[in-house]
């Protein structure tokens, strides 16, 4: 498994091929999810091998946005199946990676602890100090695509999403849940 080469490949593909209007689902989000997954994984004491599979999934998880928003997780798996064999990944490893990617589909549905880590890493920002600045990137992206019209719609969407979202790992619950609830209350005040 050539983890670093596979990572460099998909990061270059994302830099060169993601639509420019993706202010949230861009390379910065991918790197953010990677860093959060790495941090959570250290707390879980997973093996080096499992960590490489997890971090590969983090790097590929939103690559499907190159093609489309709706169903991008399946497209991300298509890219994983197409390119990871070139870097020595075996079919079983790729399917395991795709399981992690598909678990991030909203509503999240993790079945394994690695899927839980990736799901929590994907939405780590909900309980961080950069919640509003990161959320604003998503607002701009959705507004550009005509999926929301204004801040009122955005705040209602955020409220509904945050009320149903929950973190899965003990690390994320401990580090992010309280702050997320504070932000949810602030969002409610805007409506």
CSV table of C-alpha atoms in Angstrom, one decimal, residues 11-180:
chain,number,residue,atom,x,y,z
A,11,UNK,CA,-5.0,15.9,-3.3
A,12,UNK,CA,-3.6,17.0,-6.7
A,13,UNK,CA,-6.8,15.7,-8.4
A,14,UNK,CA,-8.9,17.7,-6.0
A,15,UNK,CA,-6.8,20.8,-6.4
A,16,UNK,CA,-7.1,20.6,-10.2
A,17,UNK,CA,-10.6,19.3,-10.8
A,18,UNK,CA,-13.0,20.4,-8.0
A,19,UNK,CA,-15.4,23.1,-9.2
A,20,UNK,CA,-14.1,26.6,-8.1
A,21,UNK,CA,-17.4,27.5,-6.5
A,22,UNK,CA,-17.1,24.8,-3.8
A,23,UNK,CA,-16.1,27.2,-0.9
A,24,UNK,CA,-16.8,24.5,1.7
A,25,UNK,CA,-16.2,21.1,0.0
A,26,UNK,CA,-12.8,22.0,-1.3
A,27,UNK,CA,-9.3,20.9,-0.5
A,28,UNK,CA,-9.3,22.7,2.9
A,29,UNK,CA,-12.2,20.6,4.0
A,30,UNK,CA,-10.5,17.4,3.0
A,31,UNK,CA,-7.3,18.4,4.9
A,32,UNK,CA,-9.4,19.4,7.9
A,33,UNK,CA,-11.2,16.1,7.9
A,34,UNK,CA,-7.8,14.3,7.5
A,35,UNK,CA,-6.4,16.2,10.5
A,36,UNK,CA,-9.5,15.6,12.7
A,37,UNK,CA,-9.5,11.9,11.8
A,38,UNK,CA,-5.8,11.6,12.6
A,39,UNK,CA,-6.4,13.3,16.0
A,40,UNK,CA,-9.4,11.1,16.9
A,41,UNK,CA,-7.5,8.0,15.8
A,42,UNK,CA,-4.7,8.7,18.2
A,43,UNK,CA,-7.1,8.8,21.0
A,44,UNK,CA,-8.6,5.4,20.0
A,45,UNK,CA,-5.1,3.8,19.7
A,46,UNK,CA,-5.9,2.1,16.4
A,47,UNK,CA,-3.2,0.2,14.5
A,48,UNK,CA,-0.9,1.9,11.9
A,49,UNK,CA,-2.6,-0.2,9.2
A,50,UNK,CA,-6.1,0.9,10.2
A,51,UNK,CA,-5.0,4.5,10.5
A,52,UNK,CA,-3.7,4.4,6.9
A,53,UNK,CA,-7.1,3.0,5.7
A,54,UNK,CA,-8.9,5.6,7.7
A,55,UNK,CA,-6.8,8.5,6.4
A,56,UNK,CA,-7.1,7.2,2.9
A,57,UNK,CA,-10.9,7.3,3.3
A,58,UNK,CA,-10.6,10.9,4.7
A,59,UNK,CA,-8.7,12.0,1.6
A,60,UNK,CA,-11.1,10.4,-0.8
A,61,UNK,CA,-14.4,11.0,1.1
A,62,UNK,CA,-15.6,14.0,-0.9
A,63,UNK,CA,-13.7,13.5,-4.1
A,64,UNK,CA,-17.0,12.7,-5.8
A,65,UNK,CA,-17.7,16.4,-5.7
A,66,UNK,CA,-15.5,16.6,-8.8
A,67,UNK,CA,-18.5,15.0,-10.6
A,68,UNK,CA,-21.6,15.9,-8.6
A,69,UNK,CA,-23.1,16.9,-5.2
A,70,UNK,CA,-26.0,14.4,-5.1
A,71,UNK,CA,-24.6,11.0,-4.5
A,72,UNK,CA,-21.0,12.3,-4.2
A,73,UNK,CA,-20.1,9.5,-1.7
A,74,UNK,CA,-20.8,6.8,-4.4
A,75,UNK,CA,-18.7,8.8,-6.9
A,76,UNK,CA,-15.9,9.0,-4.2
A,77,UNK,CA,-16.0,5.2,-4.0
A,78,UNK,CA,-15.8,5.0,-7.8
A,79,UNK,CA,-12.6,7.1,-7.6
A,80,UNK,CA,-11.3,4.9,-4.8
A,81,UNK,CA,-12.0,1.7,-6.8
A,82,UNK,CA,-10.5,3.2,-9.9
A,83,UNK,CA,-7.3,4.7,-8.5
A,84,UNK,CA,-6.3,2.9,-5.3
A,85,UNK,CA,-5.4,-0.4,-7.0
A,86,UNK,CA,-2.7,1.6,-8.8
A,87,UNK,CA,-1.1,2.3,-5.3
A,88,UNK,CA,-1.2,-1.3,-4.1
A,89,UNK,CA,-4.5,-1.3,-2.3
A,90,UNK,CA,-6.3,-4.6,-2.3
A,91,UNK,CA,-10.0,-5.0,-3.2
A,92,UNK,CA,-10.9,-5.8,0.5
A,93,UNK,CA,-9.1,-2.7,1.7
A,94,UNK,CA,-10.8,-0.5,-0.9
A,95,UNK,CA,-14.2,-1.9,0.1
A,96,UNK,CA,-13.4,-1.1,3.7
A,97,UNK,CA,-12.5,2.4,2.7
A,98,UNK,CA,-15.7,2.7,0.7
A,99,UNK,CA,-17.7,1.6,3.8
A,100,UNK,CA,-16.2,4.5,5.7
A,101,UNK,CA,-16.9,7.0,2.9
A,102,UNK,CA,-20.5,5.8,2.6
A,103,UNK,CA,-21.1,6.1,6.3
A,104,UNK,CA,-20.5,9.9,6.0
A,105,UNK,CA,-23.7,10.2,3.8
A,106,UNK,CA,-26.2,12.4,5.6
A,107,UNK,CA,-27.8,11.1,7.8
A,108,UNK,CA,-24.6,9.5,9.0
A,109,UNK,CA,-24.8,5.8,9.6
A,110,UNK,CA,-21.5,4.4,10.9
A,111,UNK,CA,-21.4,0.7,11.7
A,112,UNK,CA,-17.7,0.4,12.8
A,113,UNK,CA,-15.4,2.4,15.0
A,114,UNK,CA,-13.4,3.6,12.0
A,115,UNK,CA,-16.6,4.7,10.3
A,116,UNK,CA,-17.5,6.6,13.5
A,117,UNK,CA,-14.1,8.3,13.5
A,118,UNK,CA,-14.5,9.5,9.9
A,119,UNK,CA,-18.1,10.7,10.5
A,120,UNK,CA,-17.0,12.7,13.5
A,121,UNK,CA,-14.0,14.1,11.6
A,122,UNK,CA,-16.3,15.1,8.7
A,123,UNK,CA,-18.4,17.3,11.0
A,124,UNK,CA,-15.8,18.2,13.6
A,125,UNK,CA,-16.3,21.9,12.9
A,126,UNK,CA,-19.8,21.9,14.4
A,127,UNK,CA,-18.2,22.1,17.9
A,128,UNK,CA,-15.1,24.2,17.1
A,129,UNK,CA,-14.3,27.8,17.4
A,130,UNK,CA,-14.4,28.2,13.6
A,131,UNK,CA,-18.0,27.0,13.5
A,132,UNK,CA,-19.4,30.3,12.0
A,133,UNK,CA,-16.6,31.0,9.6
A,134,UNK,CA,-16.6,27.4,8.3
A,135,UNK,CA,-20.4,27.3,8.2
A,136,UNK,CA,-20.4,30.5,6.2
A,137,UNK,CA,-18.4,28.7,3.5
A,138,UNK,CA,-21.1,26.1,3.3
A,139,UNK,CA,-23.8,28.8,3.2
A,140,UNK,CA,-22.0,30.5,0.3
A,141,UNK,CA,-21.6,27.2,-1.6
A,142,UNK,CA,-25.3,26.2,-1.2
A,143,UNK,CA,-26.5,29.7,-2.1
A,144,UNK,CA,-24.3,29.6,-5.2
A,145,UNK,CA,-25.9,26.4,-6.3
A,146,UNK,CA,-29.4,27.7,-5.6
A,147,UNK,CA,-30.1,25.2,-2.8
A,148,UNK,CA,-30.9,27.9,-0.3
A,149,UNK,CA,-31.9,31.5,-0.9
A,150,UNK,CA,-30.9,33.5,2.2
A,151,UNK,CA,-29.6,33.5,5.8
A,152,UNK,CA,-33.0,32.7,7.3
A,153,UNK,CA,-33.3,29.5,5.2
A,154,UNK,CA,-29.7,28.7,6.1
A,155,UNK,CA,-30.2,29.1,9.8
A,156,UNK,CA,-33.3,26.9,9.7
A,157,UNK,CA,-31.4,24.3,7.8
A,158,UNK,CA,-28.5,24.5,10.3
A,159,UNK,CA,-30.9,24.2,13.3
A,160,UNK,CA,-32.6,21.1,11.9
A,161,UNK,CA,-29.3,19.5,11.0
A,162,UNK,CA,-27.7,20.3,14.3
A,163,UNK,CA,-30.6,19.1,16.4
A,164,UNK,CA,-30.5,15.6,14.7
A,165,UNK,CA,-26.7,15.3,14.5
A,166,UNK,CA,-24.7,13.5,17.2
A,167,UNK,CA,-21.1,12.7,17.6
A,168,UNK,CA,-20.1,9.0,17.8
A,169,UNK,CA,-16.7,8.8,19.4
A,170,UNK,CA,-16.0,9.5,23.1
A,171,UNK,CA,-13.3,12.0,22.0
A,172,UNK,CA,-15.6,14.1,19.9
A,173,UNK,CA,-18.4,14.0,22.5
A,174,UNK,CA,-15.9,15.2,25.1
A,175,UNK,CA,-14.3,17.8,22.9
A,176,UNK,CA,-17.1,19.0,20.7
A,177,UNK,CA,-20.6,18.3,22.0
A,178,UNK,CA,-20.9,21.1,24.5
A,179,UNK,CA,-19.7,23.8,22.1
A,180,UNK,CA,-21.9,22.4,19.4
